[in-house]
Short mmCIF file of C-alpha atoms in Angstrom, two decimals:
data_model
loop_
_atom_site.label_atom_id
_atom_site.label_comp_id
_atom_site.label_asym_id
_atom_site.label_seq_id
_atom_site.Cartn_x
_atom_site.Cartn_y
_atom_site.Cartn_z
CA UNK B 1 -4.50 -15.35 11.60
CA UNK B 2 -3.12 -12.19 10.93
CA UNK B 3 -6.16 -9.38 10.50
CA UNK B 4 -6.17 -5.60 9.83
CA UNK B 5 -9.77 -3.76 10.83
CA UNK B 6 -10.24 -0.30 9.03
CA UNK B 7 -13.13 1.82 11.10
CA UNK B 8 -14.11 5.19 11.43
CA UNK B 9 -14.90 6.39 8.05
CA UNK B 10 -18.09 8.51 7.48
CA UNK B 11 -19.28 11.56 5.48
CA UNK B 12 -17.88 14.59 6.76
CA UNK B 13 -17.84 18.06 5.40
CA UNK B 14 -15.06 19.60 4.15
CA UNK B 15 -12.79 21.51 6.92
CA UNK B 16 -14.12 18.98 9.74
CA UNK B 17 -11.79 16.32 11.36
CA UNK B 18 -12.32 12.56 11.37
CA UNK B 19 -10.23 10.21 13.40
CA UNK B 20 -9.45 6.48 11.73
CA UNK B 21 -8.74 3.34 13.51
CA UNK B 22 -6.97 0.12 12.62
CA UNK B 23 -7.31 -2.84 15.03
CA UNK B 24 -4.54 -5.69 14.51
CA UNK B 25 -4.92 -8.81 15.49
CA UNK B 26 -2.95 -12.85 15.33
CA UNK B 27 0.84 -11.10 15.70
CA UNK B 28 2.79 -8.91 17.83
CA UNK B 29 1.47 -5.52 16.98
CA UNK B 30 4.53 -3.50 18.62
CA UNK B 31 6.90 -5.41 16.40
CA UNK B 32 5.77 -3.22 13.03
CA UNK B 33 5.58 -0.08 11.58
CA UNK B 34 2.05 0.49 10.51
CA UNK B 35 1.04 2.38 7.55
CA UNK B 36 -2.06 4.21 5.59
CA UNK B 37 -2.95 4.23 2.23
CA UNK B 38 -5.44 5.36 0.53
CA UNK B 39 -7.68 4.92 -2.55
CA UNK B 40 -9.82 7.44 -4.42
CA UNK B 41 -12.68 6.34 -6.12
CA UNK B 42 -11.68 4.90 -10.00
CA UNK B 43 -8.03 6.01 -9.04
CA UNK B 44 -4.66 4.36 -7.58
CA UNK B 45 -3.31 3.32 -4.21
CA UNK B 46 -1.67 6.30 -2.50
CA UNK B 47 0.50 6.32 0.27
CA UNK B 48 -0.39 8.28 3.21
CA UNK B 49 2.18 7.84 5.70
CA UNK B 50 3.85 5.46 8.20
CA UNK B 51 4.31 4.77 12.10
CA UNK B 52 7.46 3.47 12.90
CA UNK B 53 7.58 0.38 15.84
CA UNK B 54 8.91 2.27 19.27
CA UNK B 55 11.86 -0.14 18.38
CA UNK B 56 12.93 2.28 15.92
CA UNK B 57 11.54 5.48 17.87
CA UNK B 58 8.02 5.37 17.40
CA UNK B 59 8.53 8.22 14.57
CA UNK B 60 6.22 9.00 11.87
CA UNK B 61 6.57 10.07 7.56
CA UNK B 62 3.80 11.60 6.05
CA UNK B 63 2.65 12.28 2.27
CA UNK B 64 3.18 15.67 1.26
CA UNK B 65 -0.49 15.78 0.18
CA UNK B 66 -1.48 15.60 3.53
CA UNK B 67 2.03 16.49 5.82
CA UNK B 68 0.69 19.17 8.45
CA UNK B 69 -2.97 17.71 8.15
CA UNK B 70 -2.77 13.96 9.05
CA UNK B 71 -1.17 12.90 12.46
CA UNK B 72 -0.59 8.96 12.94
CA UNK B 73 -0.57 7.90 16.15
CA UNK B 74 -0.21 4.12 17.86
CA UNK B 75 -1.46 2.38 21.32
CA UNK B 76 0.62 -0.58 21.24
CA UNK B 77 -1.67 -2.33 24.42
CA UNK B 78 -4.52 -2.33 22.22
CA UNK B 79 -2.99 -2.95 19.02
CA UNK B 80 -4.60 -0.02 17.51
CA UNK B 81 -2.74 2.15 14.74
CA UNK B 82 -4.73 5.71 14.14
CA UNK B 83 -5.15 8.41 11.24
CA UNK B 84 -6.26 11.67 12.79
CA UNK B 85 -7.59 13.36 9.78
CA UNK B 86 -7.81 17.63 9.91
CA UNK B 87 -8.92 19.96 7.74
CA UNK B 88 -10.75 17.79 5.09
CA UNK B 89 -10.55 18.33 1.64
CA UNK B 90 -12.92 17.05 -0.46
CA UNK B 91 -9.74 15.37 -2.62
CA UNK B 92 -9.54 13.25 0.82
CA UNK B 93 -12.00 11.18 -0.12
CA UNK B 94 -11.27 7.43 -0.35
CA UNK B 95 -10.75 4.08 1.38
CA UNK B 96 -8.04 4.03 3.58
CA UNK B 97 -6.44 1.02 4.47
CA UNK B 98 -3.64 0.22 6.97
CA UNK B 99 -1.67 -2.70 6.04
CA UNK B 100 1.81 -3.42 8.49
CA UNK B 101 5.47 -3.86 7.61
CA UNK B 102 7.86 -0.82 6.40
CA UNK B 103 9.52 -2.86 3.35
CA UNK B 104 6.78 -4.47 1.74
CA UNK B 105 2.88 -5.00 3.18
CA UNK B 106 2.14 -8.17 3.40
CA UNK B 107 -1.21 -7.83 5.47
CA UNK B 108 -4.20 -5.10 3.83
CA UNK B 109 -8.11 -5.03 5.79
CA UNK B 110 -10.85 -4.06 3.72
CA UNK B 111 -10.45 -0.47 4.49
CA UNK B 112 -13.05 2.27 5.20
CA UNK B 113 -14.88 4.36 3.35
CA UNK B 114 -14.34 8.51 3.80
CA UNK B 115 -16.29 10.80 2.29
CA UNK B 116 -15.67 14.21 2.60
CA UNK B 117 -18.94 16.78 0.88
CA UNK B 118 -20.72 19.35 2.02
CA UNK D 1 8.41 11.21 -1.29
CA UNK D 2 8.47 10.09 -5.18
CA UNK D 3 5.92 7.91 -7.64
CA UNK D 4 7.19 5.59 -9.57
CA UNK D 5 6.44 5.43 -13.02
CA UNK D 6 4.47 2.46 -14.40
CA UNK D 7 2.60 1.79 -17.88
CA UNK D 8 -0.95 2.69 -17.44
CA UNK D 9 -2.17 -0.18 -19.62
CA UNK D 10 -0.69 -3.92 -20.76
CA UNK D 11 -2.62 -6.86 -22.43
CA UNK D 12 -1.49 -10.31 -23.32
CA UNK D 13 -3.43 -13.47 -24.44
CA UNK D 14 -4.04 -16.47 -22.25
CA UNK D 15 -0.74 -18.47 -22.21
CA UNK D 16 1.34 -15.43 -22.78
CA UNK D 17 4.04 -13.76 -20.63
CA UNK D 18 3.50 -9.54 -20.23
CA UNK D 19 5.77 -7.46 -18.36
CA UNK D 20 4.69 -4.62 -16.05
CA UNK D 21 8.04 -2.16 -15.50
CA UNK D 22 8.28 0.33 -12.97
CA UNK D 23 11.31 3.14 -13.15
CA UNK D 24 12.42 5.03 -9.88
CA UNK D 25 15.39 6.74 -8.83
CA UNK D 26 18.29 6.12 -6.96
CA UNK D 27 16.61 6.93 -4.23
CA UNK D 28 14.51 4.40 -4.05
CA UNK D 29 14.38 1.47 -6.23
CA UNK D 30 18.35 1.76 -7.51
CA UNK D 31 19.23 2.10 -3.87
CA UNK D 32 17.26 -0.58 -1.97
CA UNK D 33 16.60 -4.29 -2.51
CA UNK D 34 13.23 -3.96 -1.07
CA UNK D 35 11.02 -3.57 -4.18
CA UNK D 36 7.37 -5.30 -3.49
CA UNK D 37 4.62 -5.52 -6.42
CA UNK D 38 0.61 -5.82 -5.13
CA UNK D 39 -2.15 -7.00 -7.34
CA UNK D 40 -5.58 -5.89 -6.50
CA UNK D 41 -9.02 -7.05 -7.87
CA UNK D 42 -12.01 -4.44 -8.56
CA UNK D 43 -13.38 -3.95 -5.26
CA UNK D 44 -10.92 -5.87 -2.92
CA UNK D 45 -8.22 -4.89 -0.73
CA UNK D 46 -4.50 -5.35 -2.57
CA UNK D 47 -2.53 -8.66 -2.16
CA UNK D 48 1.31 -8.83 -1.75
CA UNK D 49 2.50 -11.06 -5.01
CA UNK D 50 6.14 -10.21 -4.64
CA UNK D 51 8.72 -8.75 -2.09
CA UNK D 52 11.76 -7.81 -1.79
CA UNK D 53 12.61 -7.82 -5.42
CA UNK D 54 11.92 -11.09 -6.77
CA UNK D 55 10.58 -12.98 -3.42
CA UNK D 56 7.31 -14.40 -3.70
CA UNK D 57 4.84 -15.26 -0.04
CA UNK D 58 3.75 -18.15 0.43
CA UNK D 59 0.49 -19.27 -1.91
CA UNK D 60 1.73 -16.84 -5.10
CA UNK D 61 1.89 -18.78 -8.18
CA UNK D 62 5.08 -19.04 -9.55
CA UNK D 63 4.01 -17.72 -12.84
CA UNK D 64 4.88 -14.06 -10.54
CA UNK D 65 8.30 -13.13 -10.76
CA UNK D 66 10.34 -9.95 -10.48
CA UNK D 67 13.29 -8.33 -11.19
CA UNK D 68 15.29 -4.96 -10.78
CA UNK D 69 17.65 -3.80 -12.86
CA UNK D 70 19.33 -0.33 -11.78
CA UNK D 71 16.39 2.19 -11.14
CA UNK D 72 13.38 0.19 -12.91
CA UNK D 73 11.66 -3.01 -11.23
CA UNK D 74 9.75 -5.39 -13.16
CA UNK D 75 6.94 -7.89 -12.68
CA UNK D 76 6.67 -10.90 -15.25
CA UNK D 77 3.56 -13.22 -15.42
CA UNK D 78 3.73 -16.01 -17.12
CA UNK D 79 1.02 -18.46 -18.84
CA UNK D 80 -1.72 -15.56 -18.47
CA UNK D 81 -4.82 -16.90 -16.98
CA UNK D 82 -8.68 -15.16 -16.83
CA UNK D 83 -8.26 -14.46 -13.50
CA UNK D 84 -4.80 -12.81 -13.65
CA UNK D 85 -6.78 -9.68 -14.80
CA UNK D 86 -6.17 -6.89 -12.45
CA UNK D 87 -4.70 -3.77 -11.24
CA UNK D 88 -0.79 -4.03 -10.61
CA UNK D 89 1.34 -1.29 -8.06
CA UNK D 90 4.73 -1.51 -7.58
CA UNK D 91 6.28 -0.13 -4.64
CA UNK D 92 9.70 0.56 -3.18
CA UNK D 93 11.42 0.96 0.47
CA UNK D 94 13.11 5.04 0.45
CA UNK D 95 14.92 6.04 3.86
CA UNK D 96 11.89 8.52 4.75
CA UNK D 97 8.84 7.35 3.15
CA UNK D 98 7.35 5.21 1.00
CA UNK D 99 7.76 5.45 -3.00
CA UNK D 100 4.66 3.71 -4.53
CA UNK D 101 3.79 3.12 -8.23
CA UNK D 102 0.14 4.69 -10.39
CA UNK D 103 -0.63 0.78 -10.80
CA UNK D 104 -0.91 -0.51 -14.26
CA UNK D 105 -3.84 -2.24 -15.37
CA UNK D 106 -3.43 -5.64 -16.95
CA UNK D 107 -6.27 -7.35 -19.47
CA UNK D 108 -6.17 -10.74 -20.54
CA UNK D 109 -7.34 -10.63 -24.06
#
């Protein structure tokens, strides 16, 4: 069975860093790009950026929103995807999820909740 | 990266057919046959209803369907039921990033 795991989210204050993992499981992790999303309370899914498989270079795309901030990062022998998370904004706040696949996502977790107030 | 533009809002009766649209650019939805729509329920994580265009997974009702037409994508449900009400995002493939829809919220009257 094919799972996603969000962890890592917290409160944090604003300006503080806050590292994200996703933990794949039931297929071959290094075979997908991995992405993050993101959902503000009451609002919309937004797209946070991509990982691409080291098939097609390992290379990441970020949202402007957060392009500069937010560094993906990927340990294919753990099947772990990552969203370091710098300088927090309190805007930042939302579940993140991490679903795989680069032309449609066919696999979401439950996310994890950030919170980012002083 | 761009949003795509959906309709905040639709409604339909039970039995009815609505149509959620969702208008890109070239860039992404006019140039790539890799348009996916996701439904999500208050609360839970979104579910894939529709790839690449008009493909459904396996276990989507065939009352989803979708279409593109030039820049705009759109979703189709037919026979509204209760549980059909929900949030609606579009999304399509672009060469550097993802181009993802506001979602549209659908009530079944």
């Amino acid at each position: 069975e094919v799972q996603m795991v969000e962890s890592g989210g917290g409160l944090v204050q604003p300006g503080r860093s806050l590292r994200l993992s996703c933990t794949a499981s039931g297929f071959t992790f290094g075979d997908y790009a991995m992405n993050w999303f993101r959902q503000a309370p009451g609002k919309g899914l937004e797209w946070v950026g991509f990982i691409r498989s080291k098939t097609y270079g390992g290379t990441t795309e970020y949202a402007a929103s957060v392009k500069g901030r937010f560094t993906i990062s990927r340990d294919d022998s753990k099947n772990i995807a990552y969203l370091q998370m710098n300088s927090l904004k309190t805007e930042d706040t939302a579940v993140y999820y991490c679903p795989r696949g680069r032309r449609s996502f066919d696999f979401w977790g439950q996310g994890t909740l950030v919170t980012v107030s002083s | 990266q761009s949003a795509l533009t959906q309709p905040a809002s639709v409604s339909g009766s039970p039995g009815q057919s609505i149509t959620i649209s969702c208008t890109g650019t070239s860039s992404d939805i006019g140039g790539y046959n890799y348009v996916s729509w996701y439904q999500q329920h208050p609360g839970k994580a979104p579910k894939l209803i529709i790839y690449d265009v008009s493909n459904r997974p396996s276990g989507v009702s065939n009352r989803f369907s979708g279409s593109k037409s030039g820049n705009t994508a759109s979703l189709t449900i037919s026979g509204l039921q209760a549980e059909d009400e929900a949030d609606y995002y579009c999304s399509s493939y672009a060469s550097s990033s993802t181009a993802f829809g506001g979602g549209t919220k659908l009530t079944v009257l």
